[in-house]
Structure formats: C-alpha cells, structure tokens
Amino acid sequence: MINWDLPNVHELAVTVPAEAIDVMGHVNNTEYLRFMEKIAWDHTASLGLGWDLYQKLNRGMVARHTEVDYLAPAFEGEHLKIGTWIVENDQRISITRRYQIVRESDGRTLLRGRTRWVCVALDSGKPRRMPPEFLQGYKITATEE
C-alpha cells in the first residue's frame, strides 16, 4: 500500500533499469528527472493534451523551475511508483506539478519534487498564454495542505 502525499494521484510504474545506475551503485539523480518527465508526459497524454495537439496549437509546456528532495536511493531492478499532481494553474501561462517516487517493496518515499511549467510557442520558444485546451486540460488535481 502506497501512502501518497495527496489524493487523486496519477500513477506510473517503472522498474529501475541497469543504465540508470551510476558509479555509486544507485539510481543517478538525473534518472529521477527522467522519471518525472516520463510521468508528466504520461499524465499530459491522459488529459488529452498529447504532442499532436501541442503541434496543432503551436503551444507546449516547458520546465521553468524544478525542486527535488532526494530522500533515499533506489537500486537496479527495484519497482517504483511515480505519482504526480497538478497543484497550481495560474490560468495564464504556468502550472505547477508535484511528484512523489515510492519504492513498491517497502512503501518508502524516495523523492519529492515540483516543477513549474510555462506555456511557450513551439515555433519561437517564447512564453505565451495557455490556449483554452490547456486551461481546460491542466486543471488542478489536488490541493496542497
């Protein structure tokens, strides 16, 4: 049983691959960022906001600021659950997404993080207001305590 920090979690299961392991023998910190990006895309697609729509609208969400607390290591072959929530949407150009990574075998939280995502025009990379499809799709899924 996983004790998620917030309700209404969007979950993704991953198994730690050998290539995620660094010279210290555990998952490299950059791999956790890949896991966070993977679940952000998975959640985005589940909201109906995939790459095809991004291209059609000439809009996309890019990471502006990420904070990560690494709480415990993960090792090759371990089964992890990644959870994410949208906790803020300014209804203009940005959303904030929270993350939690948990080891399935013992339920231990290995990471907590958050990223502020900003809407940009794909053709220029410049910040732009979110289109109605983003305002509708990127609704807040949980409120922070």
C-alpha positions as MATLAB code, in Angstrom:
seq = 'MINWDLPNVHELAVTVPAEAIDVMGHVNNTEYLRFMEKIAWDHTASLGLGWDLYQKLNRGMVARHTEVDYLAPAFEGEHLKIGTWIVENDQRISITRRYQIVRESDGRTLLRGRTRWVCVALDSGKPRRMPPEFLQGYKITATEE';
ca = [
       0.000    0.000    0.000;
       1.402    3.356   -1.011;
       0.873    6.375    1.178;
       0.607    9.158   -1.398;
       1.112   12.722   -0.167;
      -2.035   13.977   -1.918;
      -5.292   12.439   -3.197;
      -6.206   11.908   -6.866;
      -2.745   10.758   -7.863;
      -1.809    9.907  -11.428;
       0.478    6.873  -11.131;
       3.086    5.269  -13.339;
       5.071    2.125  -12.570;
       8.744    1.829  -13.526;
      11.397   -0.790  -12.967;
      14.875    0.622  -12.463;
      16.998   -0.350  -15.494;
      20.726   -1.119  -15.308;
      21.567    2.008  -17.306;
      20.034    4.204  -14.564;
      22.718    3.137  -12.085;
      25.739    5.375  -11.514;
      29.228    4.731  -10.143;
      27.854    4.931   -6.599;
      25.698    1.850   -7.285;
      22.304    3.538   -7.098;
      19.994    5.470   -9.403;
      21.687    8.619  -10.686;
      19.913   11.860   -9.811;
      19.435   12.712  -13.494;
      17.418    9.500  -13.921;
      14.903   10.699  -11.352;
      14.373   13.778  -13.523;
      13.727   11.441  -16.466;
      11.163    9.562  -14.359;
       9.488   12.893  -13.515;
       9.388   13.901  -17.179;
       8.044   10.478  -18.135;
       5.096   10.727  -15.768;
       4.441   14.357  -16.730;
       4.078   13.261  -20.374;
       2.017   10.217  -19.373;
      -0.347   12.406  -17.354;
      -0.482   15.035  -20.111;
      -1.443   12.374  -22.664;
      -4.123   11.018  -20.317;
      -5.601   14.537  -20.199;
      -5.891   14.545  -23.999;
      -3.022   17.018  -24.411;
      -0.508   14.982  -26.385;
       2.216   16.095  -28.762;
      -0.137   16.166  -31.765;
      -2.323   18.778  -30.057;
       0.749   20.735  -28.938;
       1.847   20.943  -32.582;
      -1.627   21.861  -33.834;
      -1.880   24.693  -31.282;
       1.789   25.741  -31.616;
       1.950   25.607  -27.816;
       3.776   23.453  -25.312;
       4.682   23.321  -21.665;
       8.370   23.571  -20.765;
      10.044   23.176  -17.400;
      10.951   26.543  -15.902;
      11.975   25.602  -12.368;
      12.348   22.237  -10.645;
      12.970   21.453   -6.981;
      13.846   17.951   -5.881;
      14.367   16.390   -2.464;
      16.238   13.085   -2.782;
      15.246   11.143    0.318;
      16.604    7.615   -0.233;
      18.351    5.668   -3.012;
      16.846    3.223   -5.485;
      18.688    0.285   -6.998;
      18.685   -1.765  -10.181;
      15.610   -3.933  -10.646;
      13.522   -2.219   -7.987;
       9.897   -1.497   -8.802;
       8.925    2.112   -8.271;
       5.667    4.003   -8.431;
       5.759    7.589   -9.572;
       2.892    9.867   -8.633;
       2.055   13.329   -9.930;
      -0.494   16.052   -9.333;
      -1.203   19.468  -10.772;
      -1.321   21.707   -7.716;
      -1.382   25.171   -9.305;
      -2.650   26.712  -12.529;
      -2.421   30.480  -12.830;
      -4.900   30.441  -15.750;
      -2.392   32.428  -17.821;
       0.987   30.867  -18.607;
       2.016   28.384  -15.908;
       1.145   25.305  -13.929;
       2.922   23.611  -11.042;
       3.174   19.859  -10.878;
       4.205   17.863   -7.790;
       5.881   14.455   -7.822;
       6.478   11.625   -5.404;
       8.501    8.488   -6.127;
       7.888    5.465   -3.902;
       9.595    2.058   -3.726;
       6.886   -0.589   -4.007;
       8.578   -3.218   -1.804;
       8.555   -1.145    1.385;
       6.431    1.912    0.526;
       9.316    4.254    1.242;
       9.217    7.660   -0.421;
      12.486    8.125   -2.304;
      11.838   11.553   -3.801;
       9.543   14.528   -3.592;
       9.667   17.226   -6.223;
       7.854   20.001   -8.004;
       8.195   21.703  -11.352;
       6.795   24.981  -12.601;
       5.863   24.506  -16.246;
       5.431   27.505  -18.564;
       3.449   27.627  -21.801;
       5.520   28.610  -24.835;
       5.010   28.932  -28.573;
       6.690   25.915  -30.150;
       7.976   27.907  -33.114;
       9.731   30.580  -31.039;
      10.128   29.180  -27.523;
       8.690   32.426  -26.139;
       6.174   32.390  -23.288;
       2.560   32.607  -24.435;
      -0.831   32.428  -22.744;
      -2.250   28.960  -22.431;
      -4.859   28.172  -25.079;
      -8.365   27.162  -23.902;
      -7.470   23.482  -24.367;
      -4.639   23.830  -21.823;
      -6.794   25.805  -19.395;
      -9.398   23.037  -19.539;
      -6.984   20.107  -19.515;
      -4.428   21.234  -16.949;
      -6.905   21.632  -14.112;
      -5.729   21.382  -10.528;
      -5.935   17.731   -9.475;
      -5.040   18.165   -5.795;
      -4.600   20.991   -3.342;
      -1.605   21.171   -1.082;
      -2.136   21.018    2.659;
];
